[in-house]
PDB file of C-alpha atoms and ligand atoms in Angstrom:
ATOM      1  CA  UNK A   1     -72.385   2.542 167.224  1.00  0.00           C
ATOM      2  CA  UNK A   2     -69.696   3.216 169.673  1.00  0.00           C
ATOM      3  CA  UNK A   3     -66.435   5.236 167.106  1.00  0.00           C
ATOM      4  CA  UNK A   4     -64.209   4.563 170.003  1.00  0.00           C
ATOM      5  CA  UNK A   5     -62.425   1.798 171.292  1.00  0.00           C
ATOM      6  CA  UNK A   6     -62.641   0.466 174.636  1.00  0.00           C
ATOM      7  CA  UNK A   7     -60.350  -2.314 176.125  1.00  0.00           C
ATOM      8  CA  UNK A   8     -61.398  -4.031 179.379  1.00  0.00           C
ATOM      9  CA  UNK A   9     -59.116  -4.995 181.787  1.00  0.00           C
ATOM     10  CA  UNK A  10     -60.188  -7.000 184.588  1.00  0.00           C
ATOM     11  CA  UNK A  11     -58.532  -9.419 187.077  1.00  0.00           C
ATOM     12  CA  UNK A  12     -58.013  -9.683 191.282  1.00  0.00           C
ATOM     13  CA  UNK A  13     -56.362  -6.930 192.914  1.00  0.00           C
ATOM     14  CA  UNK A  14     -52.276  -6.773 192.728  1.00  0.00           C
ATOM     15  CA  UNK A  15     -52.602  -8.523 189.409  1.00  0.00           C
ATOM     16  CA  UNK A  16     -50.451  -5.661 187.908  1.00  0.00           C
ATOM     17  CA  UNK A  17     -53.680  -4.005 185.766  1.00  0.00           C
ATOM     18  CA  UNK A  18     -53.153  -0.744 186.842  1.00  0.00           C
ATOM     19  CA  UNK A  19     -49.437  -0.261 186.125  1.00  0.00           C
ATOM     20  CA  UNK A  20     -50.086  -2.732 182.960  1.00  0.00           C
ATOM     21  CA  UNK A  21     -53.312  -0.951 181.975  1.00  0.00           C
ATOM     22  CA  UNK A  22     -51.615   2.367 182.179  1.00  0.00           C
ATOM     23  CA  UNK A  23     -48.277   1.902 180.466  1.00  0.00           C
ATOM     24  CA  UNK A  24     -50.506   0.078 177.350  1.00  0.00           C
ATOM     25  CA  UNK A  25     -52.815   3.441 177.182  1.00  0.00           C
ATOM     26  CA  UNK A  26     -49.788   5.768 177.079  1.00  0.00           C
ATOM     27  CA  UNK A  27     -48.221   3.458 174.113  1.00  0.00           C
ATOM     28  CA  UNK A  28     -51.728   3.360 171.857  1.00  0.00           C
ATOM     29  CA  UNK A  29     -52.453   7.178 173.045  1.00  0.00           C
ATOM     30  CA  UNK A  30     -55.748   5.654 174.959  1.00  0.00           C
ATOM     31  CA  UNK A  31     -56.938   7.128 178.351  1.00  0.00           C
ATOM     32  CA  UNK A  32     -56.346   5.215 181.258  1.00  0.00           C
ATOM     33  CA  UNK A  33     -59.108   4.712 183.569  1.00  0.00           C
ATOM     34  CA  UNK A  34     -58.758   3.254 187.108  1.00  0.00           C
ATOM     35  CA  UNK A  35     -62.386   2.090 188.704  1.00  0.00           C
ATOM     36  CA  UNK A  36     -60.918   1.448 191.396  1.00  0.00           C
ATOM     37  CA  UNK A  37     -59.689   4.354 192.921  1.00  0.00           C
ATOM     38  CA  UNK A  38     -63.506   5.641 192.192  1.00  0.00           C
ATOM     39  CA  UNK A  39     -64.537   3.003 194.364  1.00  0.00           C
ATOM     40  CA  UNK A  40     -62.005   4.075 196.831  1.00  0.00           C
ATOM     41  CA  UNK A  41     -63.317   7.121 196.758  1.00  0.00           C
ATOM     42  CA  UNK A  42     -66.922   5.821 197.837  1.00  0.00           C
ATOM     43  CA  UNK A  43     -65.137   3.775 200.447  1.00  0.00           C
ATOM     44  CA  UNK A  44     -63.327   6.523 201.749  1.00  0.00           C
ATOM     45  CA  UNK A  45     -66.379   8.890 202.196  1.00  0.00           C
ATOM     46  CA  UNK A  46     -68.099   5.800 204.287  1.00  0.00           C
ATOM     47  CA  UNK A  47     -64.804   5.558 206.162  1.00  0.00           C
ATOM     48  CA  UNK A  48     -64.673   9.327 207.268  1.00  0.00           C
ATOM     49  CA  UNK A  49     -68.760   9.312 207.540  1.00  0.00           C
ATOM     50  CA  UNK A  50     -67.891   6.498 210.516  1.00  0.00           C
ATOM     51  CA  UNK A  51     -71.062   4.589 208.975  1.00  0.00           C
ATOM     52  CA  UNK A  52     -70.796   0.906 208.852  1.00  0.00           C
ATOM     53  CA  UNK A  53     -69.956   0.735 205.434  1.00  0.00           C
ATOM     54  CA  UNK A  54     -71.985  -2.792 205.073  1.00  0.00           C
ATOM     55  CA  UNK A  55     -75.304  -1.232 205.801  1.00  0.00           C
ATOM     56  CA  UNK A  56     -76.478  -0.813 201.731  1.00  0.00           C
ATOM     57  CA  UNK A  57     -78.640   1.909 203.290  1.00  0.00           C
ATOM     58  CA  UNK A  58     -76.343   3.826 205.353  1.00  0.00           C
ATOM     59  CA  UNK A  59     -74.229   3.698 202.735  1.00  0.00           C
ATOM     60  CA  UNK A  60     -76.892   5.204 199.946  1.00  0.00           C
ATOM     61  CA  UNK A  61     -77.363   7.630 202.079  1.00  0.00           C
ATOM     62  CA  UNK A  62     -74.463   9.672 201.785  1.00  0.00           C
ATOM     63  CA  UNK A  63     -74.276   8.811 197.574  1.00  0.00           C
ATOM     64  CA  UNK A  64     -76.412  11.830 196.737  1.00  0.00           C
ATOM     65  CA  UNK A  65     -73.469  13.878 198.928  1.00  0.00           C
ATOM     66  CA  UNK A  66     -71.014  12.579 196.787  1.00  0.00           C
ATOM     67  CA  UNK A  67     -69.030  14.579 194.047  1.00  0.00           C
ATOM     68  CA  UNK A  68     -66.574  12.526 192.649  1.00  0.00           C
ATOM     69  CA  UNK A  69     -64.308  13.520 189.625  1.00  0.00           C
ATOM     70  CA  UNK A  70     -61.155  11.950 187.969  1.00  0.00           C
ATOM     71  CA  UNK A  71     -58.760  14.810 186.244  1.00  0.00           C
ATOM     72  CA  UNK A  72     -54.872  14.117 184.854  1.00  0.00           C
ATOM     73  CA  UNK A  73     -51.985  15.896 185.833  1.00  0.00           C
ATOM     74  CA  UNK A  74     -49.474  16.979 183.732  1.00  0.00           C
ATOM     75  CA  UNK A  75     -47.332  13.540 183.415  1.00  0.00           C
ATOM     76  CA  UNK A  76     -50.980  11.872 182.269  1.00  0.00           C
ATOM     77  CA  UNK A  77     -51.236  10.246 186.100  1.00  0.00           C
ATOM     78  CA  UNK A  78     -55.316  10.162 187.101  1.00  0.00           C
ATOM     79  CA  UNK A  79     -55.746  12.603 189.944  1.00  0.00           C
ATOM     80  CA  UNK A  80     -59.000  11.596 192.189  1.00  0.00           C
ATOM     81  CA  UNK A  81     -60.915  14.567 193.832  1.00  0.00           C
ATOM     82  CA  UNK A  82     -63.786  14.204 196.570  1.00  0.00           C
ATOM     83  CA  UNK A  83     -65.720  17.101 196.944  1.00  0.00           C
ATOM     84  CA  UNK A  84     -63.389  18.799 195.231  1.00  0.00           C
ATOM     85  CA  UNK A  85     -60.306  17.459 197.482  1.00  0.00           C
ATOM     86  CA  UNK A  86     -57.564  15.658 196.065  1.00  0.00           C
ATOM     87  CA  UNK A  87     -57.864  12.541 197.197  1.00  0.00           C
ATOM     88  CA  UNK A  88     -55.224  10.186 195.427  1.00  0.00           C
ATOM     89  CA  UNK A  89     -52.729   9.554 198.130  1.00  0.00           C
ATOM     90  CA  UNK A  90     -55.384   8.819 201.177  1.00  0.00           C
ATOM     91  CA  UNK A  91     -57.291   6.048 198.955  1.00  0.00           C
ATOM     92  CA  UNK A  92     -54.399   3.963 198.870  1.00  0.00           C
ATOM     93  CA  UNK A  93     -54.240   3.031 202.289  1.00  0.00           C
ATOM     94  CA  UNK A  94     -54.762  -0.381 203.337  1.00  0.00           C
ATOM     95  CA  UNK A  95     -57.661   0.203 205.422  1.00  0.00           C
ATOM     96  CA  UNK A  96     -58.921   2.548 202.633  1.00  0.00           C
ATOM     97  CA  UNK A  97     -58.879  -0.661 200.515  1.00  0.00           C
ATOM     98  CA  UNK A  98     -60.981  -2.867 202.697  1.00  0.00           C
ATOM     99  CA  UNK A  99     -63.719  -0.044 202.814  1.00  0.00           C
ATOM    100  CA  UNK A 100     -63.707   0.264 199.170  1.00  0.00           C
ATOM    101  CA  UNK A 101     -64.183  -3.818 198.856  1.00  0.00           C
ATOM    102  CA  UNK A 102     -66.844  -3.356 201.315  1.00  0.00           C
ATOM    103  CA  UNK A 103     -68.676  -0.622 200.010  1.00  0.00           C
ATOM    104  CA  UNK A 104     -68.396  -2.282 196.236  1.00  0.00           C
ATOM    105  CA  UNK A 105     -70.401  -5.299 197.030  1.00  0.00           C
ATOM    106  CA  UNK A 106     -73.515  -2.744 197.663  1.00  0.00           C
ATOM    107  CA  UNK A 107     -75.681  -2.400 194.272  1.00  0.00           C
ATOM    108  CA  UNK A 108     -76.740   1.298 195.058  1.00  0.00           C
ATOM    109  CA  UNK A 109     -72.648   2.185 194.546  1.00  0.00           C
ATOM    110  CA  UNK A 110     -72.154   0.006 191.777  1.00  0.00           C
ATOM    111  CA  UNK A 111     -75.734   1.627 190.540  1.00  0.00           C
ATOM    112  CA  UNK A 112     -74.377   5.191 191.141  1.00  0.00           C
ATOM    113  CA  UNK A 113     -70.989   4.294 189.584  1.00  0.00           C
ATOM    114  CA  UNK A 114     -72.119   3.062 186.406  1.00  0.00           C
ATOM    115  CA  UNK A 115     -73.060   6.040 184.250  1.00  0.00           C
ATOM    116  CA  UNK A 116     -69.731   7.978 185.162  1.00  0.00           C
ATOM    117  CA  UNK A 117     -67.717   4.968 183.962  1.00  0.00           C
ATOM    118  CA  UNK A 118     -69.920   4.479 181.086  1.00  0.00           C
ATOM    119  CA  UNK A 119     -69.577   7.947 179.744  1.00  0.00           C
ATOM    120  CA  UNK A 120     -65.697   8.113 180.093  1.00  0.00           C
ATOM    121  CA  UNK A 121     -65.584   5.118 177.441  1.00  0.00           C
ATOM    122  CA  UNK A 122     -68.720   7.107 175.066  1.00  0.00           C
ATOM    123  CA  UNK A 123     -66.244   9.845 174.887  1.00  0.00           C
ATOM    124  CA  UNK A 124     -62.629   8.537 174.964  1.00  0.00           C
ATOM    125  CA  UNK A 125     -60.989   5.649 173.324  1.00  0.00           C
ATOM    126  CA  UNK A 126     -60.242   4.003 176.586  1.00  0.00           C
ATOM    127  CA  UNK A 127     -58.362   1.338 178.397  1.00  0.00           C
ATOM    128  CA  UNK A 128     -60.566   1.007 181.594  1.00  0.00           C
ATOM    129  CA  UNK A 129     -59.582  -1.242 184.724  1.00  0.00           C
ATOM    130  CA  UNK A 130     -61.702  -3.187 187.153  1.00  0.00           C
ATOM    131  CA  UNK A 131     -63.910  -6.077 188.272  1.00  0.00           C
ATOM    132  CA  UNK A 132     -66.717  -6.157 186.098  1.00  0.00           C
ATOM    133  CA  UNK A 133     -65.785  -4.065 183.023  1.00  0.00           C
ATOM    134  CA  UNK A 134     -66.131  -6.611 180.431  1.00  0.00           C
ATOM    135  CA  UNK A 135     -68.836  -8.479 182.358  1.00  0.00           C
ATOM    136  CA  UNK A 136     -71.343  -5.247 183.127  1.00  0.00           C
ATOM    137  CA  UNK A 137     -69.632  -1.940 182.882  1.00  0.00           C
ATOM    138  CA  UNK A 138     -68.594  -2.058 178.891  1.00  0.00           C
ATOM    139  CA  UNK A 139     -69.439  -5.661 177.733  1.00  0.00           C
ATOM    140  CA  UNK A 140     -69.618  -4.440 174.025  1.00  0.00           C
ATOM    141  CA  UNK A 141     -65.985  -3.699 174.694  1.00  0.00           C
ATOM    142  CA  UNK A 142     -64.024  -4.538 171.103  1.00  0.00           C
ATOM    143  CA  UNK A 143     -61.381  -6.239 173.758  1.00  0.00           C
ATOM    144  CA  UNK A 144     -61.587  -7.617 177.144  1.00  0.00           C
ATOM    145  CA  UNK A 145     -58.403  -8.967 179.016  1.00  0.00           C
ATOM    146  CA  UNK A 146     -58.721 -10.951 181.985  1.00  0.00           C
ATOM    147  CA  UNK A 147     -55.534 -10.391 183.528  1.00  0.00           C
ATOM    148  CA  UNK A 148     -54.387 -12.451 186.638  1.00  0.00           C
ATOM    149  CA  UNK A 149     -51.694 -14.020 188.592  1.00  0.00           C
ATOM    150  CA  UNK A 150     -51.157 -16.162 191.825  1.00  0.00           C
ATOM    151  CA  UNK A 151     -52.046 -14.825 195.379  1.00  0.00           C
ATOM    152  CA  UNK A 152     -48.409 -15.055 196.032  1.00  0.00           C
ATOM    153  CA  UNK A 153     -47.281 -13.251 193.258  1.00  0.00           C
ATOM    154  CA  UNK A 154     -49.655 -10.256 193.773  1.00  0.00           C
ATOM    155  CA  UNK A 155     -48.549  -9.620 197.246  1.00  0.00           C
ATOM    156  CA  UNK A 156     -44.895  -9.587 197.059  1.00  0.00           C
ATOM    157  CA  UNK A 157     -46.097  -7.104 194.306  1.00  0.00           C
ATOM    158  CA  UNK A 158     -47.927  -5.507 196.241  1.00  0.00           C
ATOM    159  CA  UNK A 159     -45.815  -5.115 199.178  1.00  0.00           C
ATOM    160  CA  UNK A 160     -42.792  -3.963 196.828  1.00  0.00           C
ATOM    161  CA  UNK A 161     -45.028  -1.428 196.011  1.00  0.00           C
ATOM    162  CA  UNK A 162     -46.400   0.265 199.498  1.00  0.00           C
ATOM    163  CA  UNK A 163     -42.834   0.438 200.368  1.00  0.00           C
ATOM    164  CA  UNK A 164     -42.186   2.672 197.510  1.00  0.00           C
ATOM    165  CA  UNK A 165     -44.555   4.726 198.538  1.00  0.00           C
ATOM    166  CA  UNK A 166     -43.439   4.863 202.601  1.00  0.00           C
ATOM    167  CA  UNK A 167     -45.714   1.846 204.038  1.00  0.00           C
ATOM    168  CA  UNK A 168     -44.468  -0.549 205.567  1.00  0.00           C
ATOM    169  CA  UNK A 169     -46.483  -3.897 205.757  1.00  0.00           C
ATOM    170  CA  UNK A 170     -44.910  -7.624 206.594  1.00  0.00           C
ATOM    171  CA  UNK A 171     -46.003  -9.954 203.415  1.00  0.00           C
ATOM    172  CA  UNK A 172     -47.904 -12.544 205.116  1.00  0.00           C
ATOM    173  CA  UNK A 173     -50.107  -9.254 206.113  1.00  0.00           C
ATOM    174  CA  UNK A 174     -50.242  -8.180 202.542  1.00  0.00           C
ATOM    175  CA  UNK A 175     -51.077 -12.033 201.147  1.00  0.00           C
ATOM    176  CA  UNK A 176     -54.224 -12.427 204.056  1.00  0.00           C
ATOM    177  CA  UNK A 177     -55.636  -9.347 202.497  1.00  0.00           C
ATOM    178  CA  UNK A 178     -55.146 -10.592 199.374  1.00  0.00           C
ATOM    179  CA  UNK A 179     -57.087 -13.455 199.682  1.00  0.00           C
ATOM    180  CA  UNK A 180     -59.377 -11.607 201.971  1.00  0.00           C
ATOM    181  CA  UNK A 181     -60.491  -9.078 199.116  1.00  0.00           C
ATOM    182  CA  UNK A 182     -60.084 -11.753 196.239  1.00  0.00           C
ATOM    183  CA  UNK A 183     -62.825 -13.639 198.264  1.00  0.00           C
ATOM    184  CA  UNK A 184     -65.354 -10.601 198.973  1.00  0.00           C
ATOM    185  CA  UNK A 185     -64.697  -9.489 195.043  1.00  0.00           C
ATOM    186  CA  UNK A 186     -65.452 -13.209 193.628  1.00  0.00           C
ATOM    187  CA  UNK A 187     -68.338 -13.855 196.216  1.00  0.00           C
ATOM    188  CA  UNK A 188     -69.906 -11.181 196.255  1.00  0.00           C
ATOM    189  CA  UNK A 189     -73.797 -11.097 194.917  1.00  0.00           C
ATOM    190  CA  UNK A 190     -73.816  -8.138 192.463  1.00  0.00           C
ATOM    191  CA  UNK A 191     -71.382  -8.174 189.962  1.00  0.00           C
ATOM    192  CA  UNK A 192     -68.595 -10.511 191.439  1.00  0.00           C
ATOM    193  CA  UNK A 193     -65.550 -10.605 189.700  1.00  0.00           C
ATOM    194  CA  UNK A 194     -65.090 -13.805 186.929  1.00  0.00           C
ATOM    195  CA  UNK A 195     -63.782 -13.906 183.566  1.00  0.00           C
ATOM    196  CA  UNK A 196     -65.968 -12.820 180.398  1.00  0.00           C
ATOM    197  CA  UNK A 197     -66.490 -15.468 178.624  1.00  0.00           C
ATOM    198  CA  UNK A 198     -64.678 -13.503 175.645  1.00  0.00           C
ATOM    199  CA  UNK A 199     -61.924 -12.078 177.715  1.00  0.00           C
ATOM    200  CA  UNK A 200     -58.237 -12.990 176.766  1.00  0.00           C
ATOM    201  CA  UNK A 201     -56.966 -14.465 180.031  1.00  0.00           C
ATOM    202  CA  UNK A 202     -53.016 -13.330 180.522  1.00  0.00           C
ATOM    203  CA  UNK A 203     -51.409 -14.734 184.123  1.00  0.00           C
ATOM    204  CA  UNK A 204     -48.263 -12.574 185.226  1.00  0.00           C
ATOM    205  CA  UNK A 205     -47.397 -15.251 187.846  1.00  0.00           C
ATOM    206  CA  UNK A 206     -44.197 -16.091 186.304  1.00  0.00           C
ATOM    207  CA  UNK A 207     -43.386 -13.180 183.935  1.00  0.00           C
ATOM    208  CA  UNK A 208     -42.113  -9.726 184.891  1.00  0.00           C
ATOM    209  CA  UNK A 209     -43.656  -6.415 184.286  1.00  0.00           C
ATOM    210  CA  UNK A 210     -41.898  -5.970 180.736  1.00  0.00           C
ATOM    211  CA  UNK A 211     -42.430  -9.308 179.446  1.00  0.00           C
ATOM    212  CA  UNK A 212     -46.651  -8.722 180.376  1.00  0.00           C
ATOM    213  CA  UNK A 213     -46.838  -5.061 178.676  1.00  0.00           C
ATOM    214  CA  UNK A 214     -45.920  -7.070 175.382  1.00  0.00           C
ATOM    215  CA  UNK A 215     -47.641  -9.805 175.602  1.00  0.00           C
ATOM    216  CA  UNK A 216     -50.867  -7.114 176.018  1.00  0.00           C
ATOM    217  CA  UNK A 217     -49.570  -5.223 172.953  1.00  0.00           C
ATOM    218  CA  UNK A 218     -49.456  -8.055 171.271  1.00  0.00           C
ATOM    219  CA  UNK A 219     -53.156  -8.869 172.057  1.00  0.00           C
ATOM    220  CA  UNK A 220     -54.143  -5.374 172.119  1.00  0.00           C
ATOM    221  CA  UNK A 221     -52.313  -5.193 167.979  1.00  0.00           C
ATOM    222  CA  UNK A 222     -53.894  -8.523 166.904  1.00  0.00           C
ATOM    223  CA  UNK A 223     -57.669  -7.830 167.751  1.00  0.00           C
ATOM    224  CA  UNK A 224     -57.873  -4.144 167.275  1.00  0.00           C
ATOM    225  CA  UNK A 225     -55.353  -3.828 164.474  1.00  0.00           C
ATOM    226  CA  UNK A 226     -54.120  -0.630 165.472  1.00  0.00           C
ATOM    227  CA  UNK A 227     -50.124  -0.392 166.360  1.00  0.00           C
ATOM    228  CA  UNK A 228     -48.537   1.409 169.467  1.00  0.00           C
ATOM    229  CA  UNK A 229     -47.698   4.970 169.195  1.00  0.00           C
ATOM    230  CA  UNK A 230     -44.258   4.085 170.490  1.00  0.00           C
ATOM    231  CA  UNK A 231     -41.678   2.153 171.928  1.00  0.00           C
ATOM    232  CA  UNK A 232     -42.605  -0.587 173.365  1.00  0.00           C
ATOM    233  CA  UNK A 233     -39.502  -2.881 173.909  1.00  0.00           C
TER     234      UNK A 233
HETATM  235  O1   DC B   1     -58.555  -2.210 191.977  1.00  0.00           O
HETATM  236  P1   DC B   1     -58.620  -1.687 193.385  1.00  0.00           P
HETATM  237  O2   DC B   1     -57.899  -2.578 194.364  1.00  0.00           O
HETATM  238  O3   DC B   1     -58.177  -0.268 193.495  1.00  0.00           O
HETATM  239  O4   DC B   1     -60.183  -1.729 193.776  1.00  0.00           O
HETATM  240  C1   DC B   1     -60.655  -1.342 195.045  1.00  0.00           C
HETATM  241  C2   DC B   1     -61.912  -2.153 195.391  1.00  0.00           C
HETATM  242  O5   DC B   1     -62.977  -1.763 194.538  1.00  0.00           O
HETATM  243  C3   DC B   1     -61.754  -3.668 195.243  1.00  0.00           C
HETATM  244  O6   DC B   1     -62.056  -4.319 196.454  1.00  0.00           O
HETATM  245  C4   DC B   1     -62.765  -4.096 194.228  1.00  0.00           C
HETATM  246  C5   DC B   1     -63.621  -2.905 193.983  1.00  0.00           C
HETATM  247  N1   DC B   1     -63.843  -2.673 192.559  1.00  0.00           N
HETATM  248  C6   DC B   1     -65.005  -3.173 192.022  1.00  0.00           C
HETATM  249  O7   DC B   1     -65.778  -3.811 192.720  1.00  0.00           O
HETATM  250  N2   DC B   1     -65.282  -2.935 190.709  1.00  0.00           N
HETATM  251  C7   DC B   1     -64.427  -2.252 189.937  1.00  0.00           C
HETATM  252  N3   DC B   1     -64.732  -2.030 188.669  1.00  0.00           N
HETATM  253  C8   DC B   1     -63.221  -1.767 190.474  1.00  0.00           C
HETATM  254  C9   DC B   1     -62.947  -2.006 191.805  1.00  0.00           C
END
C-alpha cells in the first residue's frame, strides 16, 4: 500500500499543466514532477546523436547511454541533467519538442522511462504531469485530472510564453504545432494520450491561470481531504 499520495495530471501540450501542476504542489507541499522534460531529454540525445529519431531501434540504441536525472534548485524549479549536463534551457526549444513527440511514441523509451517515474511517486507525495500518468504510469493514483483546453487557447499560451523566454514564433506557427503534436500524442500506438476513465476533466479554455489553480485546489481538497499549505487566493 502506497503511504503517499500521487495526483495525475494529464492533458495536450500548452494546456497550462505544468505551470498549474507546479503552483498546486508548492501550495499542498507535494513535489512537482514534469515527464515531459524527461522525454525531452530522450529527444534531445536522438537530436544531437543525428539518428532518425523514428527508427525504434536506432533510437534503443543509444537508451543504455543515457543518464538522465531530475534535481531542484533552490526556488523548488526541476533542473534536468543529461549526462550530467544541465539541460533545462536546450529542451525547450521548438524543434527539441518535435523530437521528444517523436521519440515518445517508441515503446523501448516509454519502457525505459517507466521505472524512474514510478519510483519518484513510491518515494514522494507527488503531483506528476504527462500523457499517460493516470492511464499507465500511476493508474492507482488517489487523483487523476485530465486537464485541457482548446487548440487556440494553448497556443496563444504558448506563444506568450516563448517570448518570455527570448523566442520569437508567429502564432499560426505555434497553433500548426499544436495540432501537429496533439495528433502524434492521441494517435500514437503505445500509450496515446485520452482521458482515464476516472480522471476529473478541467478545460482552461475560457478561464485564466488564477481562476484554474482553484478550481484544482478545490478538486485536489475534496478527494484527498487534505488542505493547502498556503495561500491560495
Ligand atoms: O509536456 P511536454 O510538451 O513537455 O512533452 C514533450 C513530449 O513528450 C510530448 O510530445 C508528449 C511526450 N510525453 C509523453 O508522451 N508522455 C509523458 N508522460 C510526457 C510527455
Amino acid at each position: 500500500m502506497n503511504e503517499y499520495f500521487s495526483i495525475a495530471v494529464d492533458g495536450p501540450s500548452g494546456a497550462g499543466k505544468s505551470s498549474l501542476a507546479r503552483r498546486c504542489a508548492s501550495a499542498f507541499g507535494f513535489i512537482y514532477v514534469d515527464t515531459g522534460a524527461i522525454y525531452r531529454c530522450v529527444g534531445l540525445a536522438a537530436y544531437r546523436a543525428g539518428i532518425d529519431r523514428k527508427n525504434p531501434e536506432a533510437v534503443a540504441q543509444l537508451l543504455p547511454g543515457l543518464d538522465i536525472k531530475m534535481a531542484y534548485d533552490e526556488s523548488g524549479e526541476q533542473c534536468m541533467y543529461l549526462n550530467g549536463e544541465n539541460v533545462s534551457r536546450e529542451i525547450r526549444e521548438p524543434n527539441i519538442s518535435l523530437c521528444a513527440s517523436d521519440v515518445s511514441a517508441i515503446p523501448q523509451v516509454r519502457a525505459f522511462l517507466l521505472d524512474m517515474q514510478r519510483k519518484i511517486a513510491r518515494e514522494n507525495n507527488v503531483i506528476m504531469d504527462g500523457r499517460d500518468i493516470g492511464t499507465v504510469v500511476l493508474p492507482q493514483a488517489q487523483l487523476k485530472i485530465f486537464l485541457t483546453a482548446s487548440p487556440q487557447a494553448r497556443a496563444e499560451r504558448r506563444m506568450l510564453e516563448l517570448r518570455e523566454k527570448g523566442i520569437e514564433q508567429s502564432y499560426e506557427k505555434v497553433l500548426e504545432e499544436i495540432i501537429e503534436r496533439d495528433r502524434r500524442d492521441m494517435q500514437r500506438e503505445t500509450a496515446p494520450l485520452r482521458q482515464a476513465e476516472d480522471a476529473v476533466l478541467v478545460d482552461t479554455s475560457s478561464i485564466d491561470f488564477q481562476q484554474s489553480f482553484e478550481a484544482l485546489c478545490r478538486v485536489i481538497s475534496d478527494k484527498l481531504h487534505i488542505e493547502a499549505v498556503g495561500e491560495i487566493k
